[in-house]
mmCIF file of C-alpha atoms in Angstrom:
data_model
loop_
_atom_site.group_PDB
_atom_site.id
_atom_site.type_symbol
_atom_site.label_atom_id
_atom_site.label_comp_id
_atom_site.label_asym_id
_atom_site.label_seq_id
_atom_site.Cartn_x
_atom_site.Cartn_y
_atom_site.Cartn_z
ATOM 1 C CA MET A 1 104.901 103.172 110.848
ATOM 2 C CA PHE A 2 104.205 99.445 110.832
ATOM 3 C CA ASN A 3 100.747 99.946 112.316
ATOM 4 C CA GLY A 4 100.082 102.442 109.517
ATOM 5 C CA LEU A 5 101.213 99.920 106.903
ATOM 6 C CA ARG A 6 98.995 97.259 108.448
ATOM 7 C CA ARG A 7 95.975 99.581 108.334
ATOM 8 C CA LEU A 8 96.774 100.465 104.709
ATOM 9 C CA ASN A 9 97.035 96.796 103.742
ATOM 10 C CA GLY A 10 93.776 96.101 105.536
ATOM 11 C CA ARG A 11 92.051 98.860 103.582
ATOM 12 C CA TRP A 12 93.376 97.493 100.292
ATOM 13 C CA VAL A 13 92.172 94.006 101.141
ATOM 14 C CA GLY A 14 88.798 95.432 102.128
ATOM 15 C CA ALA A 15 88.527 97.424 98.898
ATOM 16 C CA VAL A 16 89.322 94.350 96.798
ATOM 17 C CA LEU A 17 86.745 92.246 98.667
ATOM 18 C CA VAL A 18 84.048 94.906 98.293
ATOM 19 C CA THR A 19 84.752 95.219 94.561
ATOM 20 C CA PHE A 20 84.524 91.456 94.164
ATOM 21 C CA VAL A 21 81.231 91.321 96.069
ATOM 22 C CA LEU A 22 79.724 94.054 93.905
ATOM 23 C CA LEU A 23 80.650 92.188 90.720
ATOM 24 C CA VAL A 24 79.512 88.734 91.879
ATOM 25 C CA PRO A 25 75.918 88.985 90.536
ATOM 26 C CA LEU A 26 77.375 89.575 87.077
ATOM 27 C CA MET A 27 79.794 86.638 87.222
ATOM 28 C CA VAL A 28 78.103 83.693 88.964
ATOM 29 C CA ASN A 29 74.818 81.821 89.002
ATOM 30 C CA ASP A 30 72.135 81.899 91.702
ATOM 31 C CA TYR A 31 73.670 79.007 93.651
ATOM 32 C CA TYR A 32 76.963 80.785 94.320
ATOM 33 C CA GLN A 33 75.200 84.072 94.931
ATOM 34 C CA SER A 34 72.982 82.375 97.516
ATOM 35 C CA PHE A 35 76.033 80.781 99.113
ATOM 36 C CA LEU A 36 77.721 84.161 99.462
ATOM 37 C CA LEU A 37 74.510 85.607 100.901
ATOM 38 C CA GLN A 38 74.690 82.950 103.622
ATOM 39 C CA VAL A 39 78.355 83.771 104.223
ATOM 40 C CA PHE A 40 77.420 87.434 104.715
ATOM 41 C CA MET A 41 74.713 86.396 107.154
ATOM 42 C CA VAL A 42 77.203 84.401 109.218
ATOM 43 C CA ILE A 43 79.708 87.284 109.152
ATOM 44 C CA ALA A 44 77.110 89.767 110.391
ATOM 45 C CA LEU A 45 75.928 87.439 113.182
ATOM 46 C CA ALA A 46 79.498 86.605 114.190
ATOM 47 C CA GLN A 47 80.449 90.288 114.354
ATOM 48 C CA ALA A 48 77.378 90.939 116.525
ATOM 49 C CA TRP A 49 78.395 88.194 118.951
ATOM 50 C CA ASN A 50 82.000 89.417 118.818
ATOM 51 C CA LEU A 51 80.869 92.903 119.801
ATOM 52 C CA ILE A 52 79.455 91.808 123.146
ATOM 53 C CA SER A 53 81.242 88.548 123.947
ATOM 54 C CA GLY A 54 84.586 89.056 122.240
ATOM 55 C CA MET A 55 84.958 92.600 123.550
ATOM 56 C CA THR A 56 83.530 92.306 127.082
ATOM 57 C CA GLY A 57 83.974 88.605 127.822
ATOM 58 C CA TYR A 58 80.259 88.138 128.548
ATOM 59 C CA VAL A 59 79.608 84.924 126.610
ATOM 60 C CA SER A 60 76.097 84.906 125.151
ATOM 61 C CA PHE A 61 74.277 81.708 124.231
ATOM 62 C CA GLY A 62 71.091 83.535 123.329
ATOM 63 C CA HIS A 63 71.729 86.010 120.532
ATOM 64 C CA ALA A 64 69.612 83.858 118.244
ATOM 65 C CA ALA A 65 66.666 85.280 120.205
ATOM 66 C CA PHE A 66 67.230 88.692 118.595
ATOM 67 C CA PHE A 67 67.556 87.000 115.221
ATOM 68 C CA GLY A 68 64.212 85.273 115.756
ATOM 69 C CA VAL A 69 62.458 88.422 116.953
ATOM 70 C CA GLY A 70 63.748 90.342 113.942
ATOM 71 C CA ALA A 71 62.712 87.538 111.591
ATOM 72 C CA TYR A 72 59.157 87.461 112.912
ATOM 73 C CA ALA A 73 58.914 91.253 112.911
ATOM 74 C CA GLY A 74 60.113 91.372 109.306
ATOM 75 C CA ALA A 75 57.753 88.594 108.220
ATOM 76 C CA LEU A 76 54.738 90.271 109.798
ATOM 77 C CA ILE A 77 55.603 93.658 108.305
ATOM 78 C CA LEU A 78 55.768 92.063 104.863
ATOM 79 C CA THR A 79 52.472 90.208 105.271
ATOM 80 C CA TRP A 80 50.819 93.486 106.268
ATOM 81 C CA GLY A 81 51.830 94.950 102.911
ATOM 82 C CA PHE A 82 54.732 97.201 103.899
ATOM 83 C CA PRO A 83 57.928 97.433 101.783
ATOM 84 C CA TRP A 84 60.879 95.116 102.402
ATOM 85 C CA TRP A 85 63.236 97.862 103.588
ATOM 86 C CA LEU A 86 60.809 98.806 106.346
ATOM 87 C CA ALA A 87 60.786 95.164 107.438
ATOM 88 C CA VAL A 88 64.571 95.308 107.899
ATOM 89 C CA ILE A 89 64.344 98.529 109.906
ATOM 90 C CA LYS A 90 61.535 97.174 112.080
ATOM 91 C CA GLY A 91 63.436 93.950 112.711
ATOM 92 C CA ALA A 92 66.447 95.897 113.937
ATOM 93 C CA GLY A 93 64.351 98.354 115.926
ATOM 94 C CA ILE A 94 62.303 95.758 117.797
ATOM 95 C CA ALA A 95 65.445 93.801 118.635
ATOM 96 C CA ALA A 96 66.985 96.985 120.063
ATOM 97 C CA LEU A 97 63.882 97.766 122.128
ATOM 98 C CA LEU A 98 63.953 94.262 123.548
ATOM 99 C CA ALA A 99 67.695 94.438 124.270
ATOM 100 C CA VAL A 100 67.569 97.603 126.418
ATOM 101 C CA PRO A 101 65.647 96.184 129.416
ATOM 102 C CA LEU A 102 67.195 92.748 128.945
ATOM 103 C CA GLY A 103 70.658 94.264 129.020
ATOM 104 C CA PHE A 104 70.073 96.018 132.326
ATOM 105 C CA LEU A 105 68.655 92.798 133.797
ATOM 106 C CA THR A 106 70.967 90.090 132.460
ATOM 107 C CA LEU A 107 74.264 91.974 132.510
ATOM 108 C CA ARG A 108 74.094 92.053 136.284
ATOM 109 C CA LEU A 109 75.002 88.379 136.013
ATOM 110 C CA ARG A 110 78.466 87.144 135.195
ATOM 111 C CA GLY A 111 80.153 84.075 133.790
ATOM 112 C CA PRO A 112 77.985 80.969 133.371
ATOM 113 C CA TYR A 113 74.977 82.687 134.960
ATOM 114 C CA PHE A 114 74.804 85.221 132.129
ATOM 115 C CA ALA A 115 75.291 82.475 129.525
ATOM 116 C CA ILE A 116 72.470 80.385 131.004
ATOM 117 C CA ALA A 117 70.169 83.397 131.256
ATOM 118 C CA MET A 118 70.707 84.163 127.572
ATOM 119 C CA LEU A 119 70.136 80.532 126.640
ATOM 120 C CA GLY A 120 66.864 80.697 128.542
ATOM 121 C CA LEU A 121 65.913 83.855 126.633
ATOM 122 C CA ASN A 122 66.192 81.979 123.354
ATOM 123 C CA GLU A 123 63.959 79.199 124.665
ATOM 124 C CA VAL A 124 61.403 81.725 125.912
ATOM 125 C CA GLY A 125 61.298 83.261 122.441
ATOM 126 C CA ARG A 126 60.697 79.866 120.855
ATOM 127 C CA ILE A 127 57.905 79.035 123.299
ATOM 128 C CA VAL A 128 56.181 82.402 122.843
ATOM 129 C CA ALA A 129 56.349 82.058 119.044
ATOM 130 C CA THR A 130 54.860 78.561 119.311
ATOM 131 C CA LEU A 131 51.977 79.530 121.603
ATOM 132 C CA TRP A 132 51.084 82.918 120.089
ATOM 133 C CA GLU A 133 49.274 81.322 117.163
ATOM 134 C CA SER A 134 47.069 84.321 116.407
ATOM 135 C CA VAL A 135 50.165 86.250 115.297
ATOM 136 C CA THR A 136 52.867 83.709 114.475
ATOM 137 C CA ARG A 137 50.616 80.797 113.390
ATOM 138 C CA GLY A 138 52.477 78.633 115.883
ATOM 139 C CA GLY A 139 54.165 75.501 114.640
ATOM 140 C CA SER A 140 52.584 75.862 111.208
ATOM 141 C CA GLY A 141 54.796 78.860 110.577
ATOM 142 C CA LEU A 142 54.505 81.861 108.293
ATOM 143 C CA THR A 143 54.774 81.474 104.527
ATOM 144 C CA LEU A 144 55.485 84.606 102.513
ATOM 145 C CA SER A 145 54.040 85.012 99.054
ATOM 146 C CA PRO A 146 56.700 85.529 96.330
ATOM 147 C CA GLU A 147 55.196 88.850 95.248
ATOM 148 C CA LEU A 148 55.928 90.254 98.712
ATOM 149 C CA LEU A 149 59.639 89.510 98.422
ATOM 150 C CA PRO A 150 62.438 91.478 96.733
ATOM 151 C CA SER A 151 64.729 89.949 94.128
ATOM 152 C CA LEU A 152 67.760 87.826 94.986
ATOM 153 C CA ASP A 153 70.064 90.714 94.060
ATOM 154 C CA VAL A 154 68.323 92.994 96.565
ATOM 155 C CA LYS A 155 68.568 90.393 99.326
ATOM 156 C CA TYR A 156 72.193 89.703 98.415
ATOM 157 C CA PHE A 157 73.274 93.341 98.575
ATOM 158 C CA THR A 158 71.208 93.997 101.705
ATOM 159 C CA MET A 159 72.846 91.118 103.547
ATOM 160 C CA PHE A 160 76.234 92.280 102.318
ATOM 161 C CA GLY A 161 75.450 95.768 103.609
ATOM 162 C CA LEU A 162 74.626 94.334 107.023
ATOM 163 C CA ALA A 163 77.848 92.317 107.099
ATOM 164 C CA LEU A 164 79.880 95.348 106.030
ATOM 165 C CA GLY A 165 78.091 97.626 108.494
ATOM 166 C CA ALA A 166 78.640 95.169 111.351
ATOM 167 C CA THR A 167 82.336 94.887 110.472
ATOM 168 C CA LEU A 168 82.814 98.655 110.299
ATOM 169 C CA LEU A 169 81.013 99.019 113.628
ATOM 170 C CA VAL A 170 83.323 96.489 115.271
ATOM 171 C CA ALA A 171 86.350 98.196 113.685
ATOM 172 C CA TRP A 172 85.249 101.584 115.056
ATOM 173 C CA VAL A 173 84.569 100.162 118.512
ATOM 174 C CA HIS A 174 87.901 98.339 118.485
ATOM 175 C CA ARG A 175 89.816 101.603 117.918
ATOM 176 C CA SER A 176 87.692 103.881 120.100
ATOM 177 C CA ARG A 177 87.830 104.742 123.784
ATOM 178 C CA PHE A 178 84.571 102.845 124.119
ATOM 179 C CA GLY A 179 86.262 99.689 122.836
ATOM 180 C CA LEU A 180 89.193 100.216 125.197
ATOM 181 C CA GLU A 181 86.767 100.385 128.108
ATOM 182 C CA LEU A 182 85.002 97.223 126.928
ATOM 183 C CA ARG A 183 88.315 95.366 126.822
ATOM 184 C CA ALA A 184 89.104 96.680 130.288
ATOM 185 C CA ILE A 185 85.821 95.147 131.468
ATOM 186 C CA ARG A 186 86.823 91.871 129.843
ATOM 187 C CA GLU A 187 90.189 91.790 131.589
ATOM 188 C CA ASP A 188 89.080 92.938 135.069
ATOM 189 C CA GLU A 189 85.663 94.506 135.598
ATOM 190 C CA GLU A 190 86.314 95.532 139.207
ATOM 191 C CA ALA A 191 89.547 97.278 138.255
ATOM 192 C CA ALA A 192 87.769 99.043 135.382
ATOM 193 C CA GLU A 193 85.159 100.370 137.807
ATOM 194 C CA MET A 194 87.888 101.612 140.150
ATOM 195 C CA VAL A 195 89.462 103.750 137.407
ATOM 196 C CA GLY A 196 86.130 105.379 136.541
ATOM 197 C CA VAL A 197 84.722 103.207 133.747
ATOM 198 C CA ASN A 198 80.902 103.153 133.731
ATOM 199 C CA THR A 199 80.765 99.400 133.286
ATOM 200 C CA THR A 200 76.977 99.078 133.384
ATOM 201 C CA LEU A 201 76.330 101.674 130.695
ATOM 202 C CA ASN A 202 79.130 100.403 128.457
ATOM 203 C CA LYS A 203 77.926 96.814 128.672
ATOM 204 C CA VAL A 204 74.328 97.763 127.911
ATOM 205 C CA ILE A 205 75.342 99.887 124.902
ATOM 206 C CA ALA A 206 77.452 97.029 123.523
ATOM 207 C CA PHE A 207 74.606 94.608 124.200
ATOM 208 C CA VAL A 208 72.048 96.743 122.345
ATOM 209 C CA LEU A 209 74.373 97.288 119.384
ATOM 210 C CA SER A 210 75.014 93.552 119.221
ATOM 211 C CA ALA A 211 71.244 92.903 119.195
ATOM 212 C CA VAL A 212 70.411 95.345 116.387
ATOM 213 C CA ILE A 213 72.482 93.414 113.845
ATOM 214 C CA PRO A 214 70.820 89.982 114.329
ATOM 215 C CA GLY A 215 67.411 91.675 114.294
ATOM 216 C CA ALA A 216 68.050 93.135 110.852
ATOM 217 C CA VAL A 217 69.692 89.924 109.622
ATOM 218 C CA GLY A 218 66.663 87.906 110.733
ATOM 219 C CA ALA A 219 64.361 90.112 108.657
ATOM 220 C CA VAL A 220 66.492 89.582 105.535
ATOM 221 C CA TYR A 221 66.766 85.869 106.264
ATOM 222 C CA VAL A 222 62.995 85.391 106.255
ATOM 223 C CA MET A 223 62.839 87.200 102.917
ATOM 224 C CA TYR A 224 65.462 84.780 101.607
ATOM 225 C CA THR A 225 63.757 81.605 102.837
ATOM 226 C CA SER A 226 60.141 82.893 102.479
ATOM 227 C CA TYR A 227 59.152 80.659 105.399
ATOM 228 C CA LEU A 228 59.546 80.924 109.171
ATOM 229 C CA ASN A 229 58.586 78.796 112.141
ATOM 230 C CA PRO A 230 59.665 78.838 115.817
ATOM 231 C CA ALA A 231 62.289 76.127 115.333
ATOM 232 C CA SER A 232 64.078 77.962 112.510
ATOM 233 C CA ALA A 233 63.730 81.411 114.086
ATOM 234 C CA PHE A 234 65.052 80.442 117.531
ATOM 235 C CA ASP A 235 67.504 77.738 116.527
ATOM 236 C CA ASN A 236 70.125 77.012 119.202
ATOM 237 C CA ALA A 237 72.476 75.796 116.475
ATOM 238 C CA ARG A 238 72.688 79.385 115.272
ATOM 239 C CA ASN A 239 74.031 80.458 118.666
ATOM 240 C CA ILE A 240 76.701 77.766 118.476
ATOM 241 C CA GLU A 241 77.532 78.819 114.932
ATOM 242 C CA MET A 242 78.196 82.407 116.011
ATOM 243 C CA ILE A 243 80.494 81.263 118.816
ATOM 244 C CA VAL A 244 82.388 78.724 116.719
ATOM 245 C CA VAL A 245 82.963 81.153 113.844
ATOM 246 C CA VAL A 246 84.334 83.856 116.147
ATOM 247 C CA LEU A 247 86.587 81.461 118.069
ATOM 248 C CA PHE A 248 87.713 79.839 114.827
ATOM 249 C CA GLY A 249 88.713 83.177 113.305
ATOM 250 C CA GLY A 250 89.822 85.090 116.383
ATOM 251 C CA SER A 251 87.739 86.507 119.222
ATOM 252 C CA GLY A 252 87.855 90.224 119.922
ATOM 253 C CA THR A 253 89.356 91.076 116.504
ATOM 254 C CA VAL A 254 87.932 92.780 113.429
ATOM 255 C CA TRP A 255 89.061 90.349 110.736
ATOM 256 C CA GLY A 256 88.680 87.181 112.824
ATOM 257 C CA PRO A 257 84.907 86.706 112.279
ATOM 258 C CA ILE A 258 85.309 87.326 108.545
ATOM 259 C CA LEU A 259 88.126 84.793 108.247
ATOM 260 C CA GLY A 260 86.251 82.349 110.456
ATOM 261 C CA ALA A 261 82.956 82.682 108.582
ATOM 262 C CA GLY A 262 84.538 82.238 105.156
ATOM 263 C CA THR A 263 86.601 79.232 106.235
ATOM 264 C CA VAL A 264 83.806 77.494 108.133
ATOM 265 C CA MET A 265 81.268 77.964 105.342
ATOM 266 C CA ILE A 266 83.655 76.684 102.654
ATOM 267 C CA LEU A 267 84.637 73.702 104.800
ATOM 268 C CA ARG A 268 80.988 72.944 105.414
ATOM 269 C CA GLU A 269 80.236 72.884 101.684
ATOM 270 C CA ILE A 270 83.261 70.693 100.901
ATOM 271 C CA LEU A 271 82.579 68.249 103.724
ATOM 272 C CA TRP A 272 78.895 68.087 102.860
ATOM 273 C CA ALA A 273 79.789 67.096 99.288
ATOM 274 C CA GLN A 274 82.330 64.480 100.403
ATOM 275 C CA PHE A 275 80.645 63.154 103.556
ATOM 276 C CA PRO A 276 76.906 63.885 103.293
ATOM 277 C CA SER A 277 76.018 61.667 106.241
ATOM 278 C CA ALA A 278 78.833 62.732 108.565
ATOM 279 C CA HIS A 279 79.876 66.197 107.414
ATOM 280 C CA LEU A 280 78.767 67.924 110.630
ATOM 281 C CA ALA A 281 80.793 65.521 112.767
ATOM 282 C CA ALA A 282 83.854 65.930 110.533
ATOM 283 C CA LEU A 283 83.530 69.698 110.632
ATOM 284 C CA GLY A 284 83.140 69.598 114.401
ATOM 285 C CA VAL A 285 86.371 67.638 114.791
ATOM 286 C CA LEU A 286 88.257 70.103 112.600
ATOM 287 C CA LEU A 287 86.901 73.058 114.543
ATOM 288 C CA LEU A 288 87.734 71.398 117.861
ATOM 289 C CA VAL A 289 91.326 70.857 116.797
ATOM 290 C CA VAL A 290 91.718 74.490 115.754
ATOM 291 C CA VAL A 291 90.128 75.862 118.923
ATOM 292 C CA LEU A 292 92.264 73.620 121.159
ATOM 293 C CA TYR A 293 95.581 74.236 119.434
ATOM 294 C CA LEU A 294 94.969 77.783 118.218
ATOM 295 C CA PRO A 295 93.259 79.595 121.114
ATOM 296 C CA GLY A 296 93.831 82.886 119.322
ATOM 297 C CA GLY A 297 92.043 81.636 116.201
ATOM 298 C CA LEU A 298 93.265 81.583 112.620
ATOM 299 C CA ILE A 299 94.020 85.295 112.802
ATOM 300 C CA SER A 300 96.837 84.477 115.258
ATOM 301 C CA ILE A 301 98.694 82.642 112.481
ATOM 302 C CA LEU A 302 98.729 85.783 110.341
ATOM 303 C CA ARG A 303 99.853 87.891 113.288
ATOM 304 C CA ASP A 304 102.704 85.509 114.089
ATOM 305 C CA ARG A 305 103.869 85.571 110.473
ATOM 306 C CA GLN A 306 103.822 89.376 110.441
ATOM 307 C CA GLN A 307 105.783 89.585 113.672
ATOM 308 C CA LYS A 308 108.449 87.238 112.278
ATOM 309 C CA ARG A 309 108.996 89.399 109.196
ATOM 310 C CA PRO A 310 112.594 90.679 109.021
ATOM 311 C CA ASP A 311 111.397 94.266 108.444
ATOM 312 C CA ALA A 312 109.334 94.302 111.655
ATOM 313 C CA ALA A 313 110.792 96.464 114.385
ATOM 314 C CA PRO A 314 111.824 94.628 117.583
ATOM 315 C CA GLY A 315 109.159 94.710 120.240
ATOM 316 C CA LYS A 316 106.492 95.961 117.855
ATOM 317 C CA SER A 317 103.663 94.196 116.149
ATOM 318 C CA PRO A 318 103.370 95.273 112.501
#
């Protein structure tokens, strides 16, 4: 009964948030709309990282590579005269095609070896984008003409759709047999294999799904900024951002990346206004404190409060 009430409350919260998001363009100016667009981007990227690393325990330091590939694919599609929605589809599709062979190769590694391999993948992407000047224009970057780009409202709702889609995907995986098998891999991969779990296939599927989202997000991002170069496409800081947001909110959960993304982005704006020269350091200290003293993330605080409710049944989590 309590699990049913928790799911019902979650649906109500989700419905209220979706309604608010839909009404935002009518209520705020472009600055706040752009800020929310960036929040949606961080949510989508965090959910993608959560899908592979939070669920399976394979910590990736290279998911920005799929973001960069999707961004360049989207930018090129737009410069060739195709519509913006095709750029988003192509960004996701090319990221998925790249993730299939990479998944079979890199997921043979475990622990720090997998993390280093993924970090190397991001660097390879940056180097290729820098040297392939005939396509990417190298360090000069690609500049998109304004007439090729959709309106801010279109970009806003598209990024929101990606964030919502990524969240629903994680929610489905979390409650499915597939998600149960991924968590079994995270806890003990050898034991999961012994009970009949196809660990290789499950890991590759999760890896590909987690790559599709950054690919699509990258395509929308380049439409938002209208400029792309190797440094911005394959930015290692974006990898760190995904990890920090998920750990801050709660790894392996559905609501954790949303809570983490919203909190981190708001803190960043506040600290930037108060401490423009040291806001990143101040934010880093705050995040470090939370990660050290709240290993379960901010979502663990809400869970503890629910479990301490007097109407919660003994031995059950509401």
